């Protein structure tokens, strides 16, 4: 029954959500829409628990690294200490409204977390330059089309392109609105149909990967 | 000829150094390259120009620190425009870091526009649950966000008076750094309630959202840092996004230069082999 009960719950709840988009049903004093609305708020509660479980697991894994002195356990110490500091300050600020914690919480976010996160993302610019230099070669017809489109878009999207030739932005806009939009529509429709097929399999219990185990 | 062959294998450190100079130098010595306004950006501006103090707008800050350089300037520019017009702004987020960005925006604009928390601005905080949470929020805002970021009951706030579901909001704008983001808002709120939805997104995601602009599901779309810069220009208040566009221009030119050099070397070497 360990696997059957989750499958039954998935089917019942899934059918309710699916029917709610199609029909309006009154079930005694309650309507299907109200039941679905109530279940939707339960998802918010369960998801909040998932965030908590993820945090506990993170500390557990890295504490084990520290205790067993695994390679680079020093990094685990930094992670756990930082985690504790941010958690204590965050809870003190948001839940207990401690005067010392509120500005400290915002400052930790503005002056440590945001610059560090931004710096990591910014590394992509350098990797893209290096990857573009090595990958964009005129090896075939398709590669040539890709290269020319990429260069036209880069010149069309950067202000310098319009200074070089006033038509670059027009060409870039055409590339985005016509060939790109056509391809993206195909991807969106394909993904939607594929997603619906997977959802149907999950609803009917034919797909059980999300249950874990065997 | 040896030199031409070497152009095929330029050391990564040289590429990184050139990129660093191209991106950083314009911040110290601005060039001031003129910027034109895209139609999608103008659409967002025109939409907000129709709003006033009696209107309510929801800004969903769905990004994290990593994607904030691309998206947060959009939120800053749009927030400034909304506060200038006296529009009531409700911040919400379906990403964990979103409320912190909202708190920063409220702190930055409170004295400038005499904002009164709870009356013309509120931060509803982070709502867990991804796409399902977005759907629940659109269907029943008070029950999905029963307390705001300061733990005050949402139903007691003047700005939330009369707000039950998405139809009670005049405009939704999502600033998206990934998923959940624009797609989820289109599917679960715009399609369900037929409301006005605009978006700002990281540059790399923008091509995927063009079909929604063409279908009318998105009333406008700000494209990355360029979109933020365009919005600053069209608002008449150039800021940090405009200042960074010179660096973006030089960076693009540098990438194109490396691509051209690599292909010159490749074609010359290929011809020699043949």
Short mmCIF file of C-alpha atoms in Angstrom, two decimals:
data_model
loop_
_atom_site.label_atom_id
_atom_site.label_comp_id
_atom_site.label_asym_id
_atom_site.label_seq_id
_atom_site.Cartn_x
_atom_site.Cartn_y
_atom_site.Cartn_z
CA UNK A 1 0.00 0.00 0.00
CA UNK A 2 3.04 2.30 0.38
CA UNK A 3 3.03 2.97 -3.34
CA UNK A 4 -0.69 2.53 -4.01
CA UNK A 5 -1.88 5.23 -1.59
CA UNK A 6 0.25 8.04 -3.14
CA UNK A 7 -0.92 6.94 -6.60
CA UNK A 8 -4.57 7.07 -5.49
CA UNK A 9 -4.08 10.51 -3.90
CA UNK A 10 -2.35 11.75 -7.09
CA UNK A 11 -5.23 10.49 -9.23
CA UNK A 12 -8.02 11.96 -7.08
CA UNK A 13 -6.40 15.39 -6.64
CA UNK A 14 -5.28 15.53 -10.27
CA UNK A 15 -8.77 14.72 -11.53
CA UNK A 16 -10.24 17.45 -9.32
CA UNK A 17 -7.83 20.05 -10.73
CA UNK A 18 -8.45 18.84 -14.29
CA UNK A 19 -12.24 18.88 -13.94
CA UNK A 20 -12.17 22.35 -12.37
CA UNK A 21 -10.87 23.75 -15.66
CA UNK A 22 -13.69 22.12 -17.61
CA UNK A 23 -16.88 22.07 -15.52
CA UNK A 24 -18.46 23.93 -12.61
CA UNK A 25 -19.71 21.33 -10.10
CA UNK A 26 -21.61 21.87 -6.86
CA UNK A 27 -20.93 19.18 -4.24
CA UNK A 28 -23.47 19.85 -1.53
CA UNK A 29 -22.53 23.07 0.22
CA UNK A 30 -19.13 23.24 -1.47
CA UNK A 31 -18.22 23.85 -5.06
CA UNK A 32 -15.41 22.12 -6.97
CA UNK A 33 -13.75 25.49 -7.44
CA UNK A 34 -13.60 26.06 -3.66
CA UNK A 35 -12.19 22.58 -3.05
CA UNK A 36 -9.46 23.17 -5.65
CA UNK A 37 -8.72 26.59 -4.17
CA UNK A 38 -8.30 24.99 -0.72
CA UNK A 39 -6.01 22.27 -2.11
CA UNK A 40 -3.90 24.94 -3.86
CA UNK A 41 -3.17 26.63 -0.55
CA UNK A 42 -2.15 23.23 0.91
CA UNK A 43 0.50 23.03 -1.82
CA UNK A 44 1.95 26.29 -0.51
CA UNK A 45 2.21 24.79 2.98
CA UNK A 46 3.80 21.54 1.73
CA UNK A 47 6.28 23.49 -0.41
CA UNK A 48 7.31 25.55 2.61
CA UNK A 49 8.05 22.28 4.44
CA UNK A 50 10.15 21.17 1.45
CA UNK A 51 12.31 24.30 1.80
CA UNK A 52 12.82 23.45 5.47
CA UNK A 53 13.72 19.83 4.71
CA UNK A 54 16.24 20.99 2.09
CA UNK A 55 17.90 23.27 4.63
CA UNK A 56 18.10 20.50 7.27
CA UNK A 57 19.57 18.09 4.71
CA UNK A 58 22.16 20.65 3.62
CA UNK A 59 23.39 21.11 7.18
CA UNK A 60 23.32 17.35 7.78
CA UNK A 61 25.46 16.54 4.71
CA UNK A 62 28.06 19.22 5.41
CA UNK A 63 28.19 18.43 9.13
CA UNK A 64 29.04 14.88 8.15
CA UNK A 65 31.82 16.22 5.87
CA UNK A 66 33.23 18.20 8.81
CA UNK A 67 32.93 15.32 11.27
CA UNK A 68 34.61 12.85 8.90
CA UNK A 69 37.25 15.41 7.80
CA UNK A 70 36.48 14.68 4.15
CA UNK A 71 38.55 16.50 1.46
CA UNK A 72 37.90 20.27 1.47
CA UNK A 73 35.93 20.01 4.75
CA UNK A 74 37.01 23.60 5.43
CA UNK A 75 34.56 24.76 2.77
CA UNK A 76 31.80 22.88 4.60
CA UNK A 77 32.70 24.78 7.80
CA UNK A 78 32.33 28.09 5.92
CA UNK A 79 28.99 26.97 4.52
CA UNK A 80 27.55 25.84 7.88
CA UNK A 81 28.77 28.97 9.72
CA UNK A 82 27.35 31.25 7.00
CA UNK A 83 24.09 29.30 7.02
CA UNK A 84 23.73 29.71 10.78
CA UNK A 85 24.51 33.44 10.65
CA UNK A 86 22.04 34.15 7.85
CA UNK A 87 19.35 31.99 9.49
CA UNK A 88 19.69 33.57 12.92
CA UNK A 89 19.74 37.11 11.52
CA UNK A 90 16.88 36.38 9.10
CA UNK A 91 14.59 34.84 11.72
CA UNK A 92 15.44 37.57 14.24
CA UNK A 93 14.54 40.20 11.65
CA UNK A 94 11.44 38.77 10.02
CA UNK A 95 9.79 36.79 12.86
CA UNK A 96 10.91 38.55 16.04
CA UNK A 97 11.41 42.06 14.56
CA UNK A 98 14.57 42.62 16.61
CA UNK A 99 15.84 46.19 15.96
CA UNK A 100 19.48 45.08 15.53
CA UNK A 101 18.56 42.35 13.05
CA UNK A 102 16.40 44.22 10.54
CA UNK A 103 19.09 46.48 9.00
CA UNK A 104 21.73 43.74 9.39
CA UNK A 105 19.53 41.28 7.45
CA UNK A 106 19.08 43.72 4.58
CA UNK A 107 22.78 44.65 4.58
CA UNK A 108 23.88 41.00 4.50
CA UNK A 109 21.63 40.54 1.46
CA UNK A 110 22.56 43.80 -0.32
CA UNK A 111 26.32 43.80 0.32
CA UNK A 112 27.25 40.09 0.50
CA UNK A 113 24.67 37.78 -1.08
CA UNK A 114 23.70 39.96 -4.06
CA UNK A 115 27.26 40.93 -5.14
CA UNK A 116 28.49 37.33 -4.77
CA UNK A 117 25.54 35.95 -6.76
CA UNK A 118 25.91 38.65 -9.42
CA UNK A 119 29.64 37.94 -9.74
CA UNK A 120 28.98 34.23 -10.34
CA UNK A 121 26.43 35.03 -13.05
CA UNK A 122 28.76 37.62 -14.60
CA UNK A 123 31.41 34.96 -15.24
CA UNK A 124 29.12 33.76 -18.04
CA UNK A 125 30.10 36.78 -20.15
CA UNK A 126 33.72 35.63 -20.27
CA UNK A 127 32.82 32.00 -20.92
CA UNK A 128 30.48 33.05 -23.75
CA UNK A 129 33.25 35.11 -25.38
CA UNK A 130 35.63 32.17 -25.22
CA UNK A 131 33.00 29.65 -26.37
CA UNK A 132 31.82 31.89 -29.24
CA UNK A 133 35.39 32.32 -30.43
CA UNK A 134 35.97 28.55 -30.50
CA UNK A 135 32.55 27.30 -31.63
CA UNK A 136 31.39 29.82 -34.23
CA UNK A 137 33.34 28.54 -37.23
CA UNK A 138 32.17 28.41 -40.85
CA UNK A 139 32.24 24.61 -40.94
CA UNK A 140 28.91 24.02 -42.72
CA UNK A 141 25.87 25.81 -44.17
CA UNK A 142 23.97 25.52 -40.88
CA UNK A 143 26.96 26.79 -38.90
CA UNK A 144 27.26 29.75 -41.28
CA UNK A 145 23.57 30.65 -40.86
CA UNK A 146 23.95 30.39 -37.07
CA UNK A 147 27.07 32.56 -37.11
CA UNK A 148 25.58 35.28 -39.30
CA UNK A 149 22.35 35.34 -37.24
CA UNK A 150 24.33 35.59 -34.00
CA UNK A 151 26.47 38.47 -35.27
CA UNK A 152 23.43 40.33 -36.66
CA UNK A 153 21.59 39.93 -33.35
CA UNK A 154 24.58 41.06 -31.30
CA UNK A 155 24.94 44.16 -33.47
CA UNK A 156 21.19 44.77 -33.45
CA UNK A 157 20.80 44.51 -29.68
CA UNK A 158 23.81 46.61 -28.66
CA UNK A 159 23.51 50.41 -29.10
CA UNK A 160 26.80 50.49 -31.05
CA UNK A 161 25.18 48.47 -33.84
CA UNK A 162 22.71 51.23 -34.61
CA UNK A 163 25.56 53.74 -34.76
CA UNK A 164 27.43 51.54 -37.27
CA UNK A 165 24.35 51.01 -39.49
CA UNK A 166 20.82 52.13 -38.67
CA UNK A 167 19.27 48.96 -40.12
CA UNK A 168 20.90 46.51 -37.67
CA UNK A 169 18.11 46.88 -35.04
CA UNK A 170 15.47 46.33 -37.74
CA UNK A 171 17.19 43.13 -38.89
CA UNK A 172 17.55 41.91 -35.30
CA UNK A 173 13.87 42.60 -34.61
CA UNK A 174 12.88 40.70 -37.77
CA UNK A 175 15.04 37.73 -36.70
CA UNK A 176 13.39 37.70 -33.25
CA UNK A 177 9.82 38.19 -34.47
CA UNK A 178 9.75 35.86 -37.48
CA UNK A 179 12.18 32.90 -37.55
CA UNK A 180 12.74 32.88 -33.78
CA UNK A 181 9.03 33.20 -32.92
CA UNK A 182 8.15 30.42 -35.35
CA UNK A 183 10.71 28.07 -33.81
CA UNK A 184 9.75 29.02 -30.24
CA UNK A 185 6.06 28.36 -30.97
CA UNK A 186 6.94 24.90 -32.21
CA UNK A 187 8.97 24.24 -29.06
CA UNK A 188 6.22 25.58 -26.77
CA UNK A 189 3.50 23.49 -28.42
CA UNK A 190 5.70 20.39 -28.46
CA UNK A 191 6.64 20.87 -24.79
CA UNK A 192 2.98 21.43 -23.84
CA UNK A 193 1.84 18.25 -25.59
CA UNK A 194 4.72 16.29 -24.08
CA UNK A 195 3.97 17.73 -20.64
CA UNK A 196 0.31 16.78 -20.96
CA UNK A 197 1.25 13.22 -21.93
CA UNK A 198 3.56 12.89 -18.91
CA UNK A 199 0.92 14.41 -16.62
CA UNK A 200 -1.65 11.91 -17.87
CA UNK A 201 0.76 9.04 -17.19
CA UNK A 202 1.40 10.35 -13.66
CA UNK A 203 -2.35 10.75 -13.03
CA UNK A 204 -3.06 7.22 -14.17
CA UNK A 205 -0.23 5.79 -12.10
CA UNK A 206 1.74 4.63 -15.14
CA UNK A 207 4.66 6.92 -14.23
CA UNK A 208 5.94 6.35 -10.69
CA UNK A 209 9.43 7.86 -10.81
CA UNK A 210 8.36 10.76 -8.59
CA UNK A 211 7.52 8.29 -5.79
CA UNK A 212 11.16 7.25 -5.46
CA UNK A 213 12.22 3.84 -4.24
CA UNK A 214 12.69 0.99 -6.78
CA UNK B 1 51.30 32.29 -41.80
CA UNK B 2 52.31 31.03 -38.35
CA UNK B 3 50.66 34.13 -36.92
CA UNK B 4 47.44 33.33 -38.80
CA UNK B 5 47.50 29.77 -37.41
CA UNK B 6 47.99 31.11 -33.88
CA UNK B 7 44.82 33.15 -34.27
CA UNK B 8 42.91 29.85 -34.11
CA UNK B 9 44.19 29.14 -30.61
CA UNK B 10 44.21 32.43 -28.75
CA UNK B 11 44.82 31.87 -25.04
CA UNK B 12 41.66 32.19 -22.95
CA UNK B 13 43.41 34.61 -20.64
CA UNK B 14 43.85 37.08 -23.51
CA UNK B 15 40.14 36.78 -24.35
CA UNK B 16 39.16 37.31 -20.70
CA UNK B 17 41.50 40.32 -20.38
CA UNK B 18 40.11 41.99 -23.49
CA UNK B 19 36.54 41.36 -22.29
CA UNK B 20 37.38 42.81 -18.86
CA UNK B 21 38.76 46.00 -20.41
CA UNK B 22 35.81 46.36 -22.81
CA UNK B 23 33.23 45.86 -20.04
CA UNK B 24 34.91 47.87 -17.28
CA UNK B 25 36.48 50.83 -19.08
CA UNK B 26 33.20 52.46 -20.19
CA UNK B 27 32.06 52.51 -16.55
CA UNK B 28 35.04 54.72 -15.74
CA UNK B 29 35.04 56.68 -19.01
CA UNK B 30 31.44 56.77 -20.35
CA UNK B 31 31.02 57.06 -24.10
CA UNK B 32 27.30 57.91 -24.24
CA UNK B 33 26.25 55.81 -27.24
CA UNK B 34 22.64 56.77 -28.13
CA UNK B 35 19.92 54.23 -27.43
CA UNK B 36 16.72 53.65 -29.40
CA UNK B 37 13.52 52.38 -27.76
CA UNK B 38 12.10 48.98 -28.71
CA UNK B 39 8.38 48.66 -29.39
CA UNK B 40 7.91 46.15 -26.56
CA UNK B 41 9.48 48.54 -24.03
CA UNK B 42 7.38 51.46 -25.26
CA UNK B 43 4.28 49.26 -24.80
CA UNK B 44 5.03 48.77 -21.09
CA UNK B 45 5.63 52.50 -20.65
CA UNK B 46 2.42 53.45 -22.47
CA UNK B 47 0.44 50.95 -20.37
CA UNK B 48 1.67 52.47 -17.09
CA UNK B 49 1.00 56.00 -18.42
CA UNK B 50 -2.74 55.12 -18.41
CA UNK B 51 -2.67 54.35 -14.67
CA UNK B 52 -3.18 56.64 -11.69
CA UNK B 53 -3.63 56.69 -7.89
CA UNK B 54 -6.87 54.70 -8.05
CA UNK B 55 -5.19 51.77 -9.80
CA UNK B 56 -3.43 48.78 -8.24
CA UNK B 57 -0.46 47.04 -9.84
CA UNK B 58 1.22 43.81 -8.74
CA UNK B 59 4.96 43.57 -9.30
CA UNK B 60 6.21 40.00 -8.95
CA UNK B 61 9.95 39.93 -8.30
CA UNK B 62 10.76 36.39 -9.47
CA UNK B 63 14.54 36.44 -9.56
CA UNK B 64 17.57 35.85 -7.36
CA UNK B 65 20.88 37.67 -6.76
CA UNK B 66 22.53 35.82 -9.66
CA UNK B 67 20.11 37.19 -12.26
CA UNK B 68 19.53 40.52 -10.52
CA UNK B 69 22.04 42.52 -12.63
CA UNK B 70 19.90 41.76 -15.70
CA UNK B 71 16.43 42.10 -14.18
CA UNK B 72 16.54 44.27 -11.05
CA UNK B 73 17.25 47.51 -13.00
CA UNK B 74 13.95 46.86 -14.82
CA UNK B 75 12.13 46.59 -11.49
CA UNK B 76 13.79 49.80 -10.30
CA UNK B 77 12.85 51.77 -13.44
CA UNK B 78 9.25 50.49 -13.53
CA UNK B 79 8.75 50.99 -9.76
CA UNK B 80 9.97 54.57 -10.07
CA UNK B 81 7.53 55.24 -12.92
CA UNK B 82 4.63 53.71 -10.98
CA UNK B 83 5.39 55.69 -7.81
CA UNK B 84 5.72 58.90 -9.86
CA UNK B 85 2.20 58.35 -11.15
CA UNK B 86 0.93 57.61 -7.63
CA UNK B 87 -0.13 54.06 -8.52
CA UNK B 88 -0.64 51.60 -5.65
CA UNK B 89 2.05 48.93 -5.85
CA UNK B 90 1.82 45.43 -4.38
CA UNK B 91 5.11 43.51 -4.34
CA UNK B 92 5.02 39.72 -4.23
CA UNK B 93 7.52 36.99 -5.03
CA UNK B 94 7.59 33.32 -5.84
CA UNK B 95 11.37 33.16 -5.47
CA UNK B 96 12.93 33.18 -2.00
CA UNK B 97 15.10 36.28 -2.51
CA UNK B 98 12.34 38.41 -4.06
CA UNK B 99 11.04 40.00 -0.83
CA UNK B 100 14.51 41.28 0.00
CA UNK B 101 14.67 43.12 -3.34
CA UNK B 102 11.18 44.49 -2.66
CA UNK B 103 12.26 45.76 0.76
CA UNK B 104 15.21 47.52 -0.89
CA UNK B 105 12.94 49.18 -3.46
CA UNK B 106 10.46 50.33 -0.81
CA UNK B 107 13.30 51.72 1.33
CA UNK B 108 14.81 53.55 -1.68
CA UNK B 109 11.57 55.19 -2.83
CA UNK B 110 9.72 55.84 0.46
CA UNK B 111 11.11 59.30 1.20
CA UNK B 112 11.26 60.38 -2.47
CA UNK B 113 7.59 59.67 -3.15
CA UNK B 114 6.18 59.92 0.41
CA UNK B 115 5.09 56.31 0.37
CA UNK B 116 2.92 55.04 3.18
CA UNK B 117 3.37 51.32 3.81
CA UNK B 118 0.06 49.50 3.72
CA UNK B 119 -1.67 52.36 1.94
CA UNK B 120 0.11 52.81 -1.39
CA UNK B 121 2.77 50.10 -1.19
CA UNK B 122 3.02 46.66 0.40
CA UNK B 123 5.38 43.70 0.33
CA UNK B 124 3.46 40.42 0.50
CA UNK B 125 6.68 38.42 0.77
CA UNK B 126 7.58 35.01 -0.63
CA UNK B 127 4.88 32.46 -1.40
CA UNK B 128 6.14 28.88 -1.68
CA UNK B 129 4.65 26.46 -4.19
CA UNK B 130 5.91 27.67 -7.57
CA UNK B 131 3.30 27.41 -10.35
CA UNK B 132 0.56 26.14 -8.05
CA UNK B 133 1.18 29.06 -5.73
CA UNK B 134 0.89 31.50 -8.64
CA UNK B 135 -2.45 29.89 -9.55
CA UNK B 136 -3.64 30.03 -5.95
CA UNK B 137 -2.55 33.67 -5.68
CA UNK B 138 -4.46 34.62 -8.81
CA UNK B 139 -7.59 32.85 -7.55
CA UNK B 140 -7.55 34.06 -3.94
CA UNK B 141 -4.92 36.59 -2.94
CA UNK B 142 -5.86 37.15 0.70
CA UNK B 143 -5.92 33.45 1.64
CA UNK B 144 -2.75 32.66 -0.33
CA UNK B 145 -0.90 35.56 1.32
CA UNK B 146 -2.69 35.92 4.68
CA UNK B 147 0.13 38.00 6.16
CA UNK B 148 2.57 40.40 4.51
CA UNK B 149 6.35 40.44 4.85
CA UNK B 150 6.02 42.28 8.18
CA UNK B 151 3.56 39.63 9.49
CA UNK B 152 0.61 42.03 9.38
CA UNK B 153 -2.74 40.54 8.32
CA UNK B 154 -3.14 41.29 4.60
CA UNK B 155 -6.89 41.78 4.91
CA UNK B 156 -6.33 44.67 7.33
CA UNK B 157 -4.19 46.70 4.92
CA UNK B 158 -5.97 49.55 3.07
CA UNK B 159 -4.17 48.74 -0.20
CA UNK B 160 -5.66 45.21 -0.21
CA UNK B 161 -9.22 46.45 0.35
CA UNK B 162 -11.52 45.07 -2.31
CA UNK B 163 -8.81 42.74 -3.64
CA UNK B 164 -10.11 39.18 -3.87
CA UNK B 165 -8.65 37.70 -7.05
CA UNK B 166 -6.66 38.71 -10.12
CA UNK B 167 -9.58 40.57 -11.68
CA UNK B 168 -9.34 43.21 -8.93
CA UNK B 169 -5.81 44.17 -10.07
CA UNK B 170 -5.32 46.57 -12.98
CA UNK B 171 -1.93 45.32 -14.16
CA UNK B 172 0.47 42.49 -13.38
CA UNK B 173 4.17 42.80 -14.15
CA UNK B 174 6.48 39.87 -13.52
CA UNK B 175 10.24 40.30 -13.48
CA UNK B 176 11.49 36.84 -14.24
CA UNK B 177 14.91 35.25 -13.82
CA UNK B 178 13.75 31.72 -14.70
CA UNK B 179 11.04 29.31 -13.60
CA UNK B 180 8.56 30.01 -12.04
CA UNK B 181 8.19 33.18 -14.06
CA UNK B 182 6.62 34.49 -17.24
CA UNK B 183 5.31 31.16 -18.57
CA UNK B 184 3.66 30.31 -15.27
CA UNK B 185 2.06 33.76 -14.98
CA UNK B 186 0.71 33.50 -18.54
CA UNK B 187 -0.68 30.00 -17.93
CA UNK B 188 -2.12 30.40 -14.44
CA UNK B 189 -3.15 34.05 -14.15
CA UNK B 190 -3.40 35.76 -17.56
CA UNK B 191 -5.10 32.82 -19.29
CA UNK B 192 -7.38 32.06 -16.34
CA UNK B 193 -8.56 35.60 -15.55
CA UNK B 194 -7.85 37.45 -18.84
CA UNK B 195 -5.95 40.24 -17.08
CA UNK B 196 -3.29 42.63 -18.36
CA UNK B 197 0.17 41.11 -17.92
CA UNK B 198 3.55 42.58 -18.84
CA UNK B 199 6.95 41.11 -18.17
CA UNK B 200 10.63 41.82 -17.76
CA UNK B 201 13.02 38.93 -18.28
CA UNK B 202 16.68 38.03 -18.43
CA UNK B 203 18.06 38.55 -21.95
CA UNK B 204 18.59 34.85 -22.61
CA UNK B 205 14.89 34.05 -21.94
CA UNK B 206 13.40 36.83 -24.07
CA UNK B 207 13.29 34.95 -27.43
CA UNK B 208 11.06 32.31 -25.81
CA UNK B 209 8.47 34.90 -24.75
CA UNK B 210 8.09 36.69 -28.12
CA UNK B 211 5.17 34.43 -29.17
CA UNK B 212 3.23 35.60 -26.08
CA UNK B 213 3.76 39.24 -27.07
CA UNK B 214 2.55 38.51 -30.59
CA UNK B 215 -0.53 36.69 -29.28
CA UNK B 216 -1.39 39.61 -26.98
CA UNK B 217 -1.00 37.57 -23.78
CA UNK B 218 1.90 39.82 -22.82
CA UNK B 219 1.14 43.51 -23.21
CA UNK B 220 4.84 44.38 -23.23
CA UNK B 221 8.25 42.84 -22.59
CA UNK B 222 11.44 44.36 -21.20
CA UNK B 223 14.50 42.52 -22.52
CA UNK B 224 17.29 42.27 -19.98
CA UNK B 225 19.56 45.18 -19.12
CA UNK B 226 18.88 46.79 -22.51
CA UNK B 227 15.17 46.83 -21.66
CA UNK B 228 15.89 48.53 -18.35
CA UNK B 229 18.09 51.12 -20.10
CA UNK B 230 15.38 51.80 -22.70
CA UNK B 231 12.81 52.22 -19.91
CA UNK B 232 15.06 54.68 -18.09
CA UNK B 233 15.45 56.70 -21.31
CA UNK B 234 11.74 56.70 -22.18
CA UNK B 235 10.92 57.67 -18.57
CA UNK B 236 13.29 60.61 -18.86
CA UNK B 237 15.43 59.40 -15.92
CA UNK B 238 18.64 57.73 -17.23
CA UNK B 239 20.26 55.67 -14.51
CA UNK B 240 22.63 52.78 -13.90
CA UNK B 241 21.26 50.63 -16.73
CA UNK B 242 22.01 53.30 -19.35
CA UNK B 243 25.52 53.67 -17.90
CA UNK B 244 26.17 49.96 -18.46
CA UNK B 245 25.07 49.91 -22.10
CA UNK B 246 28.39 51.33 -23.33
CA UNK B 247 30.12 48.32 -21.76
CA UNK B 248 27.61 45.98 -23.40
CA UNK B 249 28.31 47.59 -26.80
CA UNK B 250 32.07 47.19 -26.50
CA UNK B 251 31.67 43.66 -25.13
CA UNK B 252 29.57 42.65 -28.14
CA UNK B 253 32.12 44.20 -30.51
CA UNK B 254 34.91 42.28 -28.75
CA UNK B 255 33.06 38.96 -29.13
CA UNK B 256 32.41 39.68 -32.81
CA UNK B 257 36.08 40.59 -33.30
CA UNK B 258 37.21 37.26 -31.78
CA UNK B 259 34.71 35.35 -33.93
CA UNK B 260 36.01 37.09 -37.09
CA UNK B 261 39.67 36.47 -36.13
CA UNK B 262 38.94 32.81 -35.43
CA UNK B 263 37.20 32.35 -38.77
CA UNK B 264 39.92 34.15 -40.75
CA UNK B 265 42.45 31.75 -39.23
CA UNK B 266 40.18 28.74 -39.76
CA UNK B 267 39.47 29.51 -43.43
CA UNK B 268 43.13 30.35 -44.18
CA UNK B 269 44.33 27.13 -42.54
CA UNK B 270 41.61 25.11 -44.29
CA UNK B 271 42.66 26.56 -47.67
CA UNK B 272 46.29 25.65 -46.98
CA UNK B 273 45.36 22.07 -46.13
CA UNK B 274 43.38 21.74 -49.33
#
